[in-house]
């Protein structure tokens, strides 16, 4: 959506698009030609138009990128029910083709298992936080000025995790000292204070923010009620500093810290076999899934995660139509998941029970550089390269219950421990062009990627993968309001090899002390899509997109028991197809809304790597199987009703999903769900202009099972009805 769209002042159109071909981030659509970073350029453009009243079109005109891109602005994110208290994935899942998964943090796009790449202020975060829960919290929504979400037709500059690309522009100082203090309190003892403060002083500007959060429902528990052992404490801090070195040079420093301490939920509906008649066993559920493991109610399994990311971006304007950005960065990730063997394997635990402690530390260091320039009036080029080096240390202990002791506990003879060291180098380079020929826009691009993984002190041979990728997007504008686009590409995607050796040893204890071949392969995709977008009477923008994918060595992954390790593997082949329809409407000056729906199917056939993860029956299967992260049907309807001054808002979101997969071979679906979220908020016209909001999330109190007998700790349910009260008080300097 062009940042100069009409009526932005205090009543911005609610263009939470759901547009399969909305508009790209300004920083991504055209390479910058000013002495500011791409993110800063977009932020400044937003700021420059925010106080302007323009009459005319109320919904965005179709863009001409040849891709499926949606832009969400700061006002869009604030208009969603729950505001900034909800994770980023909540906003992403309002778009067609995207499915939320367990814990409200992970998302899947167009049948891909995760594979979401993040870009922060023009810096590719090619290594998404690897903790089980940190992905959705790494950049809290309150720190985002705007983002572009690409779900198909990926430009060549994006080379990792092409399920989707989330390109984030963080908030920055725009003027005199100013800030805001916020408090939120609600169901499940949810409490969150937060603040932000910014100031622009000459050439120097800074923005800082922080938050703290506690709740008795940190993770989706395996049972709906009662909730047992599910507390969470979290905190985050953010800083961005901008400095205008000169007329052609700019420096930007960003730092993000995030910490989460979780209790792993225990299912109180699973009864101990110790209380059952001798010889009793648990049967399969109604879907044919094996029974969930029993964890004694007094056990204390926990997960603690830390993330720290810091980057320095230097942007130099070589000439009026050419810029270069150089950005070194570092990223440290810590995760510690402790199963409490004394409690988890105690006297009431099932015979043969096992659990694991895993501590993982990963340090990334990387450099990203891009060069953008114009070649005449019709071509805009962009080229770049990146390198990322990661060092991983994983310490693990696997415990087995001492069934010969009446008190249970860990059996020393069955306790296995070890440590793995893995170094991974990832490098890539790309070049792409944007050619404008009358009504045609042509977007060719090519890139190459390589990965080298060394598994130290394991005897495992090094893993070297890589290959070229090519993409071509085109669009044709019949009019300014009617655009057709198409895309085709051959894309190579690299696996995550960080956890491969330790995953094998935990899943198959008999492999302890043995060299374990890591035979992961790079996924190779033939991808395509075609769609059109039409703006009708400048009050509604409609889109329809169809897409498909044929895959060799399709990547998938599974969690390693009750740890935050991820075991990647390859199907021999894969295929996926889907269709998406979306509308953004603004029928009046006080009502904006959107609606979208999607259908998708994704399947895999055969197993091409890491075969120790599967049973002999699974390995013998030769048919196509639907992947467990696929939700066939999704739809969203959202609205924002506000007064002329946009001081009062009634917003709502209805979400429908047909359910992720379950069953012994993932042939069945979890029951469908319908949820309604509503927010009423008002900013008072008194000193300091405080805003009060009342949120009712899952107003229907729908019992929504996200996973049944699959994924982390088995079954997981979305929260029942939650009510929150929020207060925001801005303060000037």
Short mmCIF file of N, CA and C in Angstrom, two decimals, residues 383-446:
data_model
loop_
_atom_site.label_atom_id
_atom_site.label_comp_id
_atom_site.label_asym_id
_atom_site.label_seq_id
_atom_site.Cartn_x
_atom_site.Cartn_y
_atom_site.Cartn_z
N UNK A 383 21.91 -5.80 -5.62
CA UNK A 383 22.78 -6.96 -5.47
C UNK A 383 23.26 -7.00 -4.03
N UNK A 384 23.62 -8.18 -3.58
CA UNK A 384 24.07 -8.29 -2.20
C UNK A 384 24.68 -9.63 -1.89
N UNK A 385 25.28 -9.71 -0.71
CA UNK A 385 25.89 -10.95 -0.23
C UNK A 385 25.81 -10.99 1.28
N UNK A 386 25.86 -12.18 1.83
CA UNK A 386 25.85 -12.36 3.28
C UNK A 386 26.66 -13.58 3.64
N UNK A 387 27.14 -13.57 4.89
CA UNK A 387 27.82 -14.73 5.45
C UNK A 387 27.44 -14.81 6.92
N UNK A 388 27.18 -16.01 7.41
CA UNK A 388 26.80 -16.22 8.81
C UNK A 388 27.56 -17.44 9.32
N UNK A 389 28.24 -17.26 10.45
CA UNK A 389 28.98 -18.35 11.08
C UNK A 389 28.34 -18.62 12.44
N UNK A 390 27.98 -19.87 12.70
CA UNK A 390 27.33 -20.24 13.96
C UNK A 390 28.15 -21.31 14.66
N UNK A 391 28.31 -21.15 15.96
CA UNK A 391 28.94 -22.16 16.81
C UNK A 391 27.91 -22.62 17.83
N UNK A 392 27.66 -23.91 17.86
CA UNK A 392 26.63 -24.48 18.73
C UNK A 392 27.25 -25.45 19.72
N UNK A 393 26.80 -25.35 20.97
CA UNK A 393 27.18 -26.29 22.02
C UNK A 393 25.91 -26.83 22.64
N UNK A 394 25.73 -28.13 22.61
CA UNK A 394 24.56 -28.78 23.18
C UNK A 394 25.01 -29.82 24.19
N UNK A 395 24.60 -29.68 25.44
CA UNK A 395 24.84 -30.67 26.48
C UNK A 395 23.52 -31.35 26.82
N UNK A 396 23.54 -32.65 26.92
CA UNK A 396 22.30 -33.37 27.16
C UNK A 396 22.52 -34.53 28.12
N UNK A 397 21.45 -34.85 28.85
CA UNK A 397 21.43 -36.03 29.71
C UNK A 397 20.08 -36.70 29.50
N UNK A 398 20.09 -37.97 29.18
CA UNK A 398 18.86 -38.74 28.98
C UNK A 398 18.71 -39.72 30.15
N UNK A 399 17.55 -39.63 30.83
CA UNK A 399 17.30 -40.43 32.03
C UNK A 399 16.26 -41.52 31.73
N UNK A 400 16.44 -42.67 32.36
CA UNK A 400 15.46 -43.75 32.30
C UNK A 400 15.05 -44.12 33.72
N UNK A 401 13.76 -44.35 33.93
CA UNK A 401 13.26 -44.62 35.27
C UNK A 401 13.82 -45.92 35.83
N UNK A 402 14.13 -45.91 37.12
CA UNK A 402 14.58 -47.11 37.83
C UNK A 402 13.33 -47.87 38.29
N UNK A 403 12.87 -48.80 37.45
CA UNK A 403 11.64 -49.53 37.78
C UNK A 403 11.84 -50.52 38.91
N UNK A 404 13.09 -50.81 39.26
CA UNK A 404 13.33 -51.73 40.36
C UNK A 404 13.24 -51.09 41.72
N UNK A 405 13.11 -49.77 41.78
CA UNK A 405 13.02 -49.07 43.06
C UNK A 405 11.58 -48.64 43.30
N UNK A 406 11.05 -48.84 44.52
CA UNK A 406 9.68 -48.38 44.79
C UNK A 406 9.54 -46.87 44.71
N UNK A 407 10.64 -46.15 44.82
CA UNK A 407 10.60 -44.68 44.73
C UNK A 407 10.86 -44.18 43.32
N UNK A 408 11.15 -45.11 42.41
CA UNK A 408 11.43 -44.69 41.05
C UNK A 408 12.71 -43.88 40.98
N UNK A 409 12.67 -42.77 40.24
CA UNK A 409 13.86 -41.96 40.06
C UNK A 409 14.67 -42.43 38.87
N UNK A 410 15.77 -41.74 38.61
CA UNK A 410 16.61 -42.07 37.46
C UNK A 410 17.49 -43.27 37.77
N UNK A 411 17.57 -44.18 36.84
CA UNK A 411 18.42 -45.36 36.96
C UNK A 411 19.82 -45.00 36.47
N UNK A 412 20.83 -45.01 37.35
CA UNK A 412 22.19 -44.64 36.90
C UNK A 412 22.66 -45.47 35.72
N UNK A 413 22.27 -46.74 35.68
CA UNK A 413 22.71 -47.59 34.58
C UNK A 413 22.07 -47.20 33.26
N UNK A 414 20.93 -46.54 33.32
CA UNK A 414 20.24 -46.14 32.09
C UNK A 414 20.40 -44.67 31.75
N UNK A 415 21.27 -43.97 32.48
CA UNK A 415 21.47 -42.54 32.23
C UNK A 415 22.57 -42.34 31.21
N UNK A 416 22.28 -41.64 30.15
CA UNK A 416 23.23 -41.35 29.09
C UNK A 416 23.43 -39.85 29.01
N UNK A 417 24.66 -39.43 28.83
CA UNK A 417 24.94 -38.00 28.73
C UNK A 417 26.00 -37.76 27.68
N UNK A 418 26.10 -36.53 27.26
CA UNK A 418 27.09 -36.20 26.26
C UNK A 418 27.02 -34.74 25.88
N UNK A 419 27.87 -34.37 24.96
CA UNK A 419 27.94 -32.99 24.52
C UNK A 419 28.28 -32.98 23.04
N UNK A 420 27.62 -32.12 22.30
CA UNK A 420 27.87 -32.00 20.87
C UNK A 420 28.31 -30.58 20.55
N UNK A 421 29.24 -30.46 19.62
CA UNK A 421 29.70 -29.17 19.12
C UNK A 421 29.50 -29.15 17.62
N UNK A 422 28.81 -28.15 17.13
CA UNK A 422 28.55 -28.04 15.70
C UNK A 422 28.87 -26.63 15.23
N UNK A 423 29.61 -26.52 14.15
CA UNK A 423 29.88 -25.24 13.51
C UNK A 423 29.22 -25.23 12.13
N UNK A 424 28.51 -24.15 11.83
CA UNK A 424 27.81 -24.05 10.55
C UNK A 424 28.14 -22.72 9.89
N UNK A 425 28.57 -22.79 8.64
CA UNK A 425 28.82 -21.60 7.83
C UNK A 425 27.78 -21.55 6.73
N UNK A 426 27.08 -20.41 6.61
CA UNK A 426 26.10 -20.20 5.54
C UNK A 426 26.50 -18.93 4.80
N UNK A 427 26.54 -19.00 3.48
CA UNK A 427 26.87 -17.83 2.68
C UNK A 427 25.98 -17.80 1.45
N UNK A 428 25.69 -16.60 0.98
CA UNK A 428 24.85 -16.46 -0.20
C UNK A 428 25.07 -15.12 -0.88
N UNK A 429 24.73 -15.07 -2.16
CA UNK A 429 24.84 -13.83 -2.93
C UNK A 429 23.70 -13.79 -3.94
N UNK A 430 23.25 -12.57 -4.27
CA UNK A 430 22.12 -12.44 -5.19
C UNK A 430 22.30 -11.20 -6.06
N UNK A 431 21.54 -11.18 -7.16
CA UNK A 431 21.39 -9.99 -7.99
C UNK A 431 19.97 -10.03 -8.56
N UNK A 432 19.32 -8.87 -8.60
CA UNK A 432 17.96 -8.81 -9.11
C UNK A 432 17.73 -7.45 -9.76
N UNK A 433 16.72 -7.40 -10.61
CA UNK A 433 16.42 -6.19 -11.36
C UNK A 433 14.92 -5.97 -11.34
N UNK A 434 14.54 -4.71 -11.49
CA UNK A 434 13.14 -4.34 -11.67
C UNK A 434 13.06 -3.51 -12.94
N UNK A 435 12.39 -4.05 -13.96
CA UNK A 435 12.33 -3.43 -15.27
C UNK A 435 10.90 -2.97 -15.53
N UNK A 436 10.74 -1.71 -15.84
CA UNK A 436 9.43 -1.14 -16.13
C UNK A 436 9.34 -0.81 -17.61
N UNK A 437 8.43 -1.46 -18.31
CA UNK A 437 8.21 -1.24 -19.74
C UNK A 437 6.74 -0.97 -19.97
N UNK A 438 6.35 0.31 -19.92
CA UNK A 438 4.95 0.65 -20.07
C UNK A 438 4.13 0.06 -18.96
N UNK A 439 3.13 -0.75 -19.33
CA UNK A 439 2.27 -1.39 -18.34
C UNK A 439 2.90 -2.64 -17.73
N UNK A 440 4.04 -3.07 -18.28
CA UNK A 440 4.68 -4.28 -17.80
C UNK A 440 5.71 -3.95 -16.73
N UNK A 441 5.78 -4.80 -15.72
CA UNK A 441 6.88 -4.77 -14.75
C UNK A 441 7.47 -6.17 -14.70
N UNK A 442 8.78 -6.26 -14.91
CA UNK A 442 9.47 -7.55 -14.97
C UNK A 442 10.51 -7.57 -13.86
N UNK A 443 10.53 -8.66 -13.08
CA UNK A 443 11.41 -8.74 -11.91
C UNK A 443 12.21 -10.03 -11.95
N UNK A 444 13.34 -10.06 -12.69
CA UNK A 444 14.20 -11.25 -12.70
C UNK A 444 15.16 -11.22 -11.52
N UNK A 445 15.67 -12.39 -11.15
CA UNK A 445 16.65 -12.45 -10.07
C UNK A 445 17.30 -13.81 -10.00
N UNK A 446 18.51 -13.83 -9.47
CA UNK A 446 19.24 -15.09 -9.29
C UNK A 446 20.07 -14.99 -8.02
#
